[in-house]
Coordinates of C-alpha atoms and ligand atoms in Angstrom, one line a residue:
M1 CA 0.0 0.1 0.2
A2 CA 1.9 2.8 -1.2
H3 CA -0.4 6.0 -0.5
P4 CA -3.3 4.6 1.5
G5 CA -4.9 7.9 1.6
F6 CA -6.0 9.6 4.7
V7 CA -8.7 8.5 7.1
I8 CA -11.2 10.2 9.3
I9 CA -13.4 8.4 12.4
G10 CA -16.7 10.0 12.9
A11 CA -19.0 11.2 10.1
G12 CA -20.2 14.2 12.3
L13 CA -20.0 17.9 11.1
A14 CA -16.1 17.7 11.9
G15 CA -15.5 14.7 9.8
A16 CA -17.5 16.2 7.0
K17 CA -15.9 19.5 7.1
A18 CA -12.6 18.0 7.2
A19 CA -12.9 15.8 3.9
E20 CA -14.2 19.3 2.4
A21 CA -10.9 21.2 3.6
L22 CA -8.7 18.5 2.4
R23 CA -10.0 18.6 -0.9
H24 CA -10.1 22.5 -0.7
E25 CA -6.6 22.4 0.0
G26 CA -5.8 20.5 -3.2
F27 CA -5.4 16.8 -1.5
D28 CA -6.3 14.5 -4.6
R29 CA -5.6 10.7 -3.0
G30 CA -8.3 8.8 -1.3
I31 CA -10.3 10.0 1.6
T32 CA -12.4 7.5 3.8
L33 CA -14.9 8.6 6.2
I34 CA -16.1 6.8 8.8
G35 CA -19.2 6.8 10.7
D36 CA -21.6 4.8 12.6
E37 CA -24.8 6.7 12.3
P38 CA -27.3 5.4 9.3
D39 CA -27.5 8.9 8.0
R40 CA -24.6 11.0 6.1
P41 CA -23.0 14.1 7.9
Y42 CA -25.7 16.1 9.6
E43 CA -25.4 19.3 12.3
R44 CA -26.7 18.7 15.7
P45 CA -28.3 22.3 16.5
P46 CA -31.1 22.0 15.1
L47 CA -32.1 18.8 17.1
S48 CA -33.2 20.6 20.1
K49 CA -34.8 23.8 17.9
E50 CA -36.1 24.1 14.8
Y51 CA -35.9 20.4 13.8
L52 CA -37.3 19.4 17.3
Q53 CA -40.3 21.7 16.9
G54 CA -41.3 20.8 13.3
K55 CA -40.2 23.9 11.8
A56 CA -37.5 22.7 9.8
D57 CA -37.3 19.7 7.2
R58 CA -35.0 16.8 7.6
E59 CA -33.4 17.7 4.4
T60 CA -32.1 21.1 5.9
I61 CA -29.8 20.0 8.9
F62 CA -27.2 17.9 6.7
V63 CA -23.9 18.9 5.8
H64 CA -23.8 18.1 2.1
R65 CA -25.8 16.6 -0.4
P66 CA -26.3 13.3 -0.9
E67 CA -24.2 13.0 -4.0
W68 CA -21.5 15.5 -2.9
Y69 CA -19.2 12.4 -1.0
A70 CA -18.8 10.7 -4.6
E71 CA -18.2 13.7 -6.5
H72 CA -15.5 14.8 -4.3
G73 CA -14.1 11.1 -4.3
V74 CA -14.9 10.9 -0.3
D75 CA -15.6 7.3 0.6
L76 CA -18.4 7.7 3.3
R77 CA -18.8 4.1 5.0
S78 CA -22.0 4.7 7.0
N79 CA -23.3 2.4 9.7
L80 CA -19.8 1.4 10.5
A81 CA -17.7 1.7 13.3
A82 CA -14.0 1.9 14.0
T83 CA -13.7 -0.3 16.6
G84 CA -9.3 -0.2 17.0
I85 CA -6.3 1.7 15.8
D86 CA -3.5 -0.1 14.6
R87 CA -0.5 2.9 15.0
E88 CA 2.1 0.4 14.4
R89 CA 0.3 -1.1 10.8
R90 CA -1.1 2.2 10.4
E91 CA -4.4 0.6 9.9
V92 CA -7.9 1.4 11.3
V93 CA -10.0 -1.8 12.3
L94 CA -13.7 -1.7 11.4
G95 CA -16.3 -3.3 13.2
S96 CA -16.5 -5.7 9.9
G97 CA -13.2 -6.9 10.8
E98 CA -11.7 -5.1 7.5
R99 CA -8.6 -3.0 8.1
V100 CA -8.0 0.5 5.9
G101 CA -4.6 1.9 5.9
Y102 CA -4.1 5.3 6.6
E103 CA -0.9 7.5 5.9
K104 CA -2.9 10.5 8.1
L105 CA -5.8 10.1 10.8
L106 CA -8.4 12.2 12.2
L107 CA -10.4 11.6 15.1
A108 CA -13.4 13.3 14.7
T109 CA -15.6 11.1 16.9
G110 CA -17.7 13.9 19.2
S111 CA -19.1 13.2 22.1
A112 CA -21.8 10.9 23.6
P113 CA -24.6 12.3 26.5
R114 CA -24.1 11.0 30.0
R115 CA -26.0 8.8 31.5
L116 CA -28.5 9.2 34.6
P117 CA -27.0 7.2 37.3
V118 CA -30.0 6.2 39.1
P119 CA -32.4 3.6 39.7
G120 CA -35.2 3.3 36.9
A121 CA -33.2 5.3 34.5
D122 CA -33.2 2.3 32.0
A123 CA -37.1 3.1 31.2
A124 CA -37.7 3.1 27.5
N125 CA -39.3 6.7 27.6
V126 CA -36.2 8.2 29.2
L127 CA -34.5 9.9 26.5
R128 CA -31.3 11.3 25.8
L129 CA -30.7 13.8 22.5
R130 CA -27.8 13.4 20.4
S131 CA -28.7 11.7 17.4
V132 CA -31.8 13.1 14.9
H133 CA -33.2 9.6 15.7
D134 CA -33.2 10.9 19.1
S135 CA -34.8 14.0 18.4
D136 CA -37.4 12.5 16.7
R137 CA -38.6 10.0 19.6
I138 CA -38.4 13.2 21.8
R139 CA -40.6 14.9 19.5
D140 CA -43.3 12.2 19.4
A141 CA -43.4 12.9 23.3
L142 CA -44.0 16.8 23.0
R143 CA -47.8 16.6 22.4
S144 CA -50.2 18.7 23.8
G145 CA -51.4 17.7 27.6
A146 CA -48.3 15.3 27.7
R147 CA -46.2 15.6 30.9
V148 CA -42.2 15.9 30.3
V149 CA -39.4 16.1 33.5
V150 CA -36.2 17.6 31.8
I151 CA -33.2 16.9 33.9
G152 CA -30.6 19.2 34.0
A153 CA -30.9 22.9 33.0
G154 CA -28.1 23.3 30.9
W155 CA -28.1 24.7 27.0
I156 CA -29.6 21.5 25.7
G157 CA -32.2 21.0 28.7
L158 CA -33.6 24.3 28.2
E159 CA -33.9 24.1 24.6
V160 CA -35.9 21.0 24.9
A161 CA -38.2 22.6 27.4
A162 CA -38.5 25.5 25.0
A163 CA -39.9 23.0 22.3
A164 CA -42.1 21.2 24.5
R165 CA -43.4 24.8 26.0
A166 CA -44.2 25.7 21.8
A167 CA -46.1 22.0 21.9
D168 CA -48.0 23.1 24.6
T169 CA -46.5 20.3 26.7
A170 CA -46.3 20.7 30.8
V171 CA -42.4 20.7 31.4
T172 CA -40.6 20.5 34.8
V173 CA -36.9 21.5 34.4
V174 CA -34.9 19.5 37.4
E175 CA -31.1 21.2 38.3
T176 CA -29.4 20.2 41.1
A177 CA -27.5 23.9 40.9
E178 CA -29.4 27.0 42.2
L179 CA -30.1 28.3 39.2
P180 CA -29.8 27.1 35.1
L181 CA -26.7 27.7 33.3
L182 CA -24.9 28.3 36.9
R183 CA -21.5 27.2 35.7
V184 CA -21.4 29.0 32.6
L185 CA -23.1 32.5 33.3
G186 CA -22.8 33.1 37.3
T187 CA -24.9 34.3 39.8
R188 CA -25.6 37.9 37.8
I189 CA -26.4 36.5 34.3
A190 CA -28.0 33.2 35.0
P191 CA -31.4 34.8 36.8
V192 CA -32.3 35.9 33.3
F193 CA -32.8 32.3 31.4
A194 CA -34.6 31.1 35.1
E195 CA -36.9 34.0 34.6
L196 CA -37.4 33.3 30.9
H197 CA -38.5 29.6 31.3
R198 CA -40.7 30.8 34.4
E199 CA -42.7 33.3 32.3
H200 CA -43.1 30.4 29.8
E201 CA -44.8 28.2 32.5
V202 CA -41.9 26.1 33.2
D203 CA -42.1 24.4 36.5
L204 CA -38.1 24.7 37.9
R205 CA -37.1 22.3 40.4
L206 CA -33.6 24.0 41.2
G207 CA -31.0 23.1 44.0
T208 CA -32.2 19.4 43.9
G209 CA -31.7 16.1 42.1
V210 CA -32.9 13.2 41.3
E211 CA -33.1 9.9 43.4
R212 CA -34.7 7.6 41.2
I213 CA -37.3 7.1 38.6
V214 CA -40.3 5.3 39.0
Q215 CA -41.4 2.2 36.2
Q216 CA -44.3 0.7 35.2
D217 CA -44.3 -2.1 32.4
G218 CA -40.8 -0.5 31.3
R219 CA -42.0 3.0 30.9
A220 CA -41.4 5.9 33.4
T221 CA -44.1 7.0 35.2
E222 CA -42.9 9.5 38.0
V223 CA -39.7 11.1 39.1
H224 CA -38.6 11.2 42.6
L225 CA -36.4 13.8 43.8
T226 CA -33.8 14.2 46.4
D227 CA -36.0 16.9 48.5
G228 CA -38.7 14.4 48.4
A229 CA -40.9 15.5 45.6
R230 CA -42.4 13.3 43.1
I231 CA -43.4 14.5 39.8
G232 CA -45.6 12.3 37.5
C233 CA -44.4 12.3 33.7
D234 CA -45.1 10.8 30.2
A235 CA -41.5 10.8 29.4
V236 CA -37.9 12.2 30.7
I237 CA -35.4 13.9 29.0
V238 CA -31.8 13.6 30.1
G239 CA -29.6 16.5 29.6
I240 CA -26.8 16.4 31.9
G241 CA -23.8 16.9 29.9
A242 CA -21.8 14.7 27.4
A243 CA -18.3 13.0 27.5
P244 CA -15.7 13.2 24.4
R245 CA -15.5 9.6 22.5
T246 CA -12.1 9.0 23.2
E247 CA -12.1 5.1 23.8
L248 CA -10.2 4.3 20.5
A249 CA -7.7 7.0 21.0
T250 CA -7.0 5.5 24.7
A251 CA -6.9 2.2 23.6
A252 CA -4.3 3.3 20.8
G253 CA -1.9 4.8 23.5
L254 CA -2.7 8.5 22.8
E255 CA -2.6 11.1 25.1
V256 CA -6.3 11.6 26.9
S257 CA -7.1 14.0 29.1
D258 CA -11.0 14.6 29.3
G259 CA -10.4 14.4 25.4
V260 CA -7.9 13.3 23.0
V261 CA -5.0 16.0 23.5
V262 CA -3.8 17.7 20.6
D263 CA -1.0 20.8 20.0
S264 CA -2.5 24.2 18.2
A265 CA -1.9 22.2 14.9
L266 CA -4.7 19.6 16.2
R267 CA -1.9 17.1 16.1
T268 CA -2.0 14.0 18.9
S269 CA 0.9 13.0 20.5
D270 CA 0.9 10.3 17.3
P271 CA 2.2 13.0 14.3
D272 CA 0.3 10.8 11.8
V273 CA -3.0 11.1 13.9
H274 CA -5.0 14.6 14.4
A275 CA -8.2 15.4 16.2
A276 CA -10.5 17.7 15.6
G277 CA -14.4 19.2 17.1
D278 CA -16.0 18.0 20.5
V279 CA -13.5 15.2 20.8
A280 CA -10.2 17.3 20.7
R281 CA -8.5 18.9 23.9
A282 CA -6.6 21.7 22.0
F283 CA -3.8 23.6 23.2
H284 CA -5.3 27.0 22.1
P285 CA -2.8 29.9 21.6
L286 CA -4.7 32.7 22.6
L287 CA -5.4 31.2 26.3
G288 CA -2.3 29.4 26.5
A289 CA -3.9 26.5 27.6
H290 CA -5.3 23.2 26.5
I291 CA -9.3 23.6 26.2
R292 CA -12.1 21.1 25.1
V293 CA -15.3 23.2 23.1
E294 CA -18.2 21.6 22.6
H295 CA -19.8 23.8 20.3
W296 CA -21.2 24.0 16.7
A297 CA -18.4 26.5 15.5
N298 CA -15.5 24.5 16.7
A299 CA -16.5 21.4 14.8
L300 CA -17.5 23.6 11.8
D301 CA -13.8 25.7 11.8
Q302 CA -11.6 23.3 13.6
P303 CA -11.2 20.7 10.4
A304 CA -9.4 23.3 8.0
T305 CA -6.7 23.9 10.5
A306 CA -6.6 19.9 11.0
A307 CA -6.5 19.2 7.1
R308 CA -3.7 21.6 7.1
G309 CA -1.5 20.0 9.6
M310 CA -2.7 16.9 8.1
L311 CA -1.2 18.0 4.7
G312 CA 2.1 19.1 6.6
D313 CA 1.6 22.6 6.8
P314 CA 3.7 24.3 9.4
L315 CA 2.0 27.4 10.2
A316 CA -1.3 25.3 10.4
S317 CA -2.8 26.7 14.0
Y318 CA -5.8 27.0 15.5
D319 CA -6.6 30.1 17.7
R320 CA -10.4 31.3 17.0
V321 CA -12.3 32.7 19.8
P322 CA -14.9 29.9 20.7
Y323 CA -18.4 31.1 19.8
F324 CA -21.7 29.6 20.2
F325 CA -25.3 30.3 20.0
T326 CA -28.6 29.6 21.2
D327 CA -32.4 30.1 20.3
Q328 CA -35.1 29.8 23.3
Y329 CA -38.5 31.1 22.5
D330 CA -37.9 34.8 21.3
L331 CA -34.6 34.8 23.3
G332 CA -31.4 34.6 20.8
M333 CA -28.4 35.0 21.8
E334 CA -24.1 34.7 20.9
Y335 CA -21.5 34.0 23.2
A336 CA -17.8 34.4 22.5
G337 CA -14.9 33.7 24.6
H338 CA -14.0 31.0 27.5
I339 CA -14.0 31.4 31.2
E340 CA -13.4 28.8 33.5
P341 CA -17.1 28.9 36.3
D342 CA -14.5 31.1 39.0
G343 CA -12.1 32.4 36.1
Y344 CA -13.3 36.4 36.3
D345 CA -13.4 38.9 38.9
E346 CA -16.1 41.4 37.2
V347 CA -19.2 41.1 34.8
V348 CA -20.4 44.2 33.3
V349 CA -23.8 44.5 31.8
R350 CA -24.7 47.2 28.6
G351 CA -28.2 47.2 27.9
D352 CA -31.3 46.2 30.1
L353 CA -31.5 42.4 31.7
G354 CA -35.0 43.1 32.5
T355 CA -36.3 43.4 28.6
R356 CA -33.5 40.8 28.0
E357 CA -32.0 43.2 25.6
F358 CA -28.2 43.4 26.5
I359 CA -24.5 42.6 26.3
A360 CA -23.0 40.9 29.3
F361 CA -19.0 40.9 29.5
W362 CA -17.1 38.6 31.9
L363 CA -13.4 40.7 32.8
S364 CA -10.5 39.4 35.0
Q365 CA -8.3 42.2 36.0
G366 CA -9.9 44.8 33.2
R367 CA -9.6 42.6 30.6
V368 CA -12.8 40.7 28.4
L369 CA -12.4 37.2 28.6
A370 CA -16.3 36.3 27.4
G371 CA -19.2 38.3 26.3
M372 CA -22.7 37.4 25.4
N373 CA -24.9 39.1 23.2
V374 CA -28.8 38.7 24.1
N375 CA -31.1 39.7 21.5
V376 CA -28.5 42.2 20.7
W377 CA -27.4 41.7 16.9
D378 CA -24.5 42.6 14.8
V379 CA -22.0 43.1 17.4
N380 CA -20.3 39.8 18.1
E381 CA -17.6 40.5 16.2
A382 CA -16.8 43.3 17.8
V383 CA -17.2 40.9 21.1
Q384 CA -14.4 38.6 19.9
Q385 CA -12.1 41.6 19.0
L386 CA -12.3 42.7 22.8
V387 CA -11.5 39.3 23.7
R388 CA -8.8 38.5 21.2
S389 CA -7.1 42.1 22.1
G390 CA -6.6 41.1 25.5
D391 CA -6.5 45.1 26.1
Q392 CA -7.6 46.0 29.6
V393 CA -10.9 48.3 29.2
D394 CA -13.0 51.0 31.4
P395 CA -16.1 49.5 32.6
A396 CA -17.9 52.3 32.5
A397 CA -17.4 52.7 28.9
L398 CA -18.2 49.0 28.2
A399 CA -21.3 49.4 30.1
D400 CA -22.4 52.6 28.1
P401 CA -24.2 51.9 24.8
A402 CA -23.2 54.8 23.5
V403 CA -19.3 54.1 23.4
P404 CA -19.1 51.9 20.3
L405 CA -17.5 48.3 21.2
T406 CA -15.1 48.8 18.4
G407 CA -13.8 51.6 19.6
L408 CA -13.0 50.1 23.0
V409 CA -10.1 47.7 21.0
G410 CA -6.8 49.4 21.8
T411 CA -7.9 52.0 24.9
P412 CA -6.1 51.9 28.0
Ligands
FAD501 C1 -29.1 18.6 20.4 C2 -28.0 19.4 20.4 C3 -27.9 20.6 20.2 C4 -26.8 21.5 20.0 N1 -26.9 22.9 19.7 C5 -26.0 23.8 19.7 C6 -26.0 25.1 19.6 O1 -27.6 25.7 19.8 N2 -25.2 25.7 19.8 C7 -23.6 25.4 19.5 O2 -22.6 26.1 19.1 N3 -23.5 23.8 19.5 C8 -24.6 23.1 19.8 N4 -24.5 21.9 20.2 C9 -22.8 21.0 20.0 C10 -22.5 20.8 18.3 O3 -23.7 20.1 17.8 C11 -21.5 20.1 18.4 O4 -20.1 20.8 19.1 C12 -21.0 19.2 17.4 O5 -21.8 18.3 16.8 C13 -19.8 18.7 17.3 O6 -19.2 18.0 16.2 P1 -18.8 16.8 16.1 O7 -18.5 16.5 14.4 O8 -17.0 17.2 16.6 O9 -19.0 15.6 16.8 P2 -20.5 14.8 16.4 O10 -21.6 15.4 15.9 O11 -20.6 14.2 17.6 O12 -20.0 13.6 15.6 C14 -19.0 12.9 15.7 C15 -19.3 11.7 15.0 O13 -19.1 10.4 15.1 C16 -19.4 9.3 15.3 N5 -18.4 8.3 15.7 C17 -18.0 8.4 17.2 N6 -17.4 7.2 17.2 C18 -17.4 6.4 16.4 C19 -16.4 5.1 16.0 N7 -15.8 4.6 16.4 N8 -16.8 4.8 14.8 C20 -17.7 5.4 14.0 N9 -18.1 6.6 14.2 C21 -18.2 7.1 15.3 C22 -20.8 9.5 15.7 O14 -22.0 8.6 16.0 C23 -20.7 11.0 15.4 O15 -21.7 10.5 14.4 C24 -25.5 21.2 19.7 C25 -25.5 19.5 20.0 C26 -26.4 19.0 20.3 C27 -26.5 17.2 21.0

């Protein structure tokens, strides 16, 4: 096998975009894209939003047209899991027993939703949300008059709650923290999301956990909380976070630490193996640290860098400011930057939290680490510039809507 070509494991957004980027860079040998789902690569954000609400057709979620793969010489092997990586022989082992040789390998295996570790969580109507199939099942559960319990008030849990209310389904959200999204947003901004959901008649049970799920004939009928409450239900949706799918990397002896550890060119500890998307813990030059980002924009953009790295470009380096978005009811928001839960010392708000039209900034020693625009548009580029600049800014000017954000970069 003189030129075995490049292999990508994981046919999600990152895998599909990597194949596209390799062709864009002029790579003209074989590309094999291996995916264990039956569908061709698709985008997941609509699965908890417009697709879940029945407002977007299935055809709108796919990354490429069905013909795109053959047209670009990408051998898409769907419904097929990679079960091992033989680094010595440079081969990927498939569930079918077949082996595919690689010259360079990209791991784009994404992440998988965590299971709820309580008795009864194996009931048929306890659902998690990752795939389009999961979204279809949840949509079936969101009927007028039905009762669902959402476990976890993170982004996905809250988006599902919003979709449920749009379907006139009664929703209880259970969250162990005292506020939704507390870890990400902190005590000043998280109440905005609590208020939003309460206004839409979501029953928020905060500061409490799930003790067990009561089943009848294999179906969940009641959720028992640690505070003693019992909530009747027709379905339970679990949204308590996701874990990177690192099994293959670990078994192959690559460096793994809550994600496959890669440098800024997205190269693992083996220079012939790269990783991108949810599964990668990449060194971020701007932050000077390794971070793992479970967001759409990261899976969309990192593959271009991975492709250049795989092709040996010494300048390949991924340093975009992390970005994500959410839509819940009439609230749309974009967030840029990266902070650890206690990694800031000040929150500055420009606009009005009450009317939910504002930009919030998280600062450390006068520098903007992250910013979130809520129902205020065409400002995220400027927020990203502020984060990227690392400049100290005057908090009063930051809070003042009359001062253009772009004018704050480079000011003392
Ligand atoms: C419901 C939902 C809503 C979201 N909404 C937003 C949002 O609003 N904004 C935002 O920024 N982000 C959002 N995200 C996150 C975003 O979708 C992810 O960051 C993105 O999908 C990551 O892409 P990926 O290609 O790295 O991984 P994935 O999309 O997980 O793709 C990985 C693929 O690899 C496959 N795979 C894994 N192991 C193997 C193997 N051994 N063999 C073969 N195939 C394998 C998986 O089955 C999967 O198909 C959302 C995610 C979900 C689930």
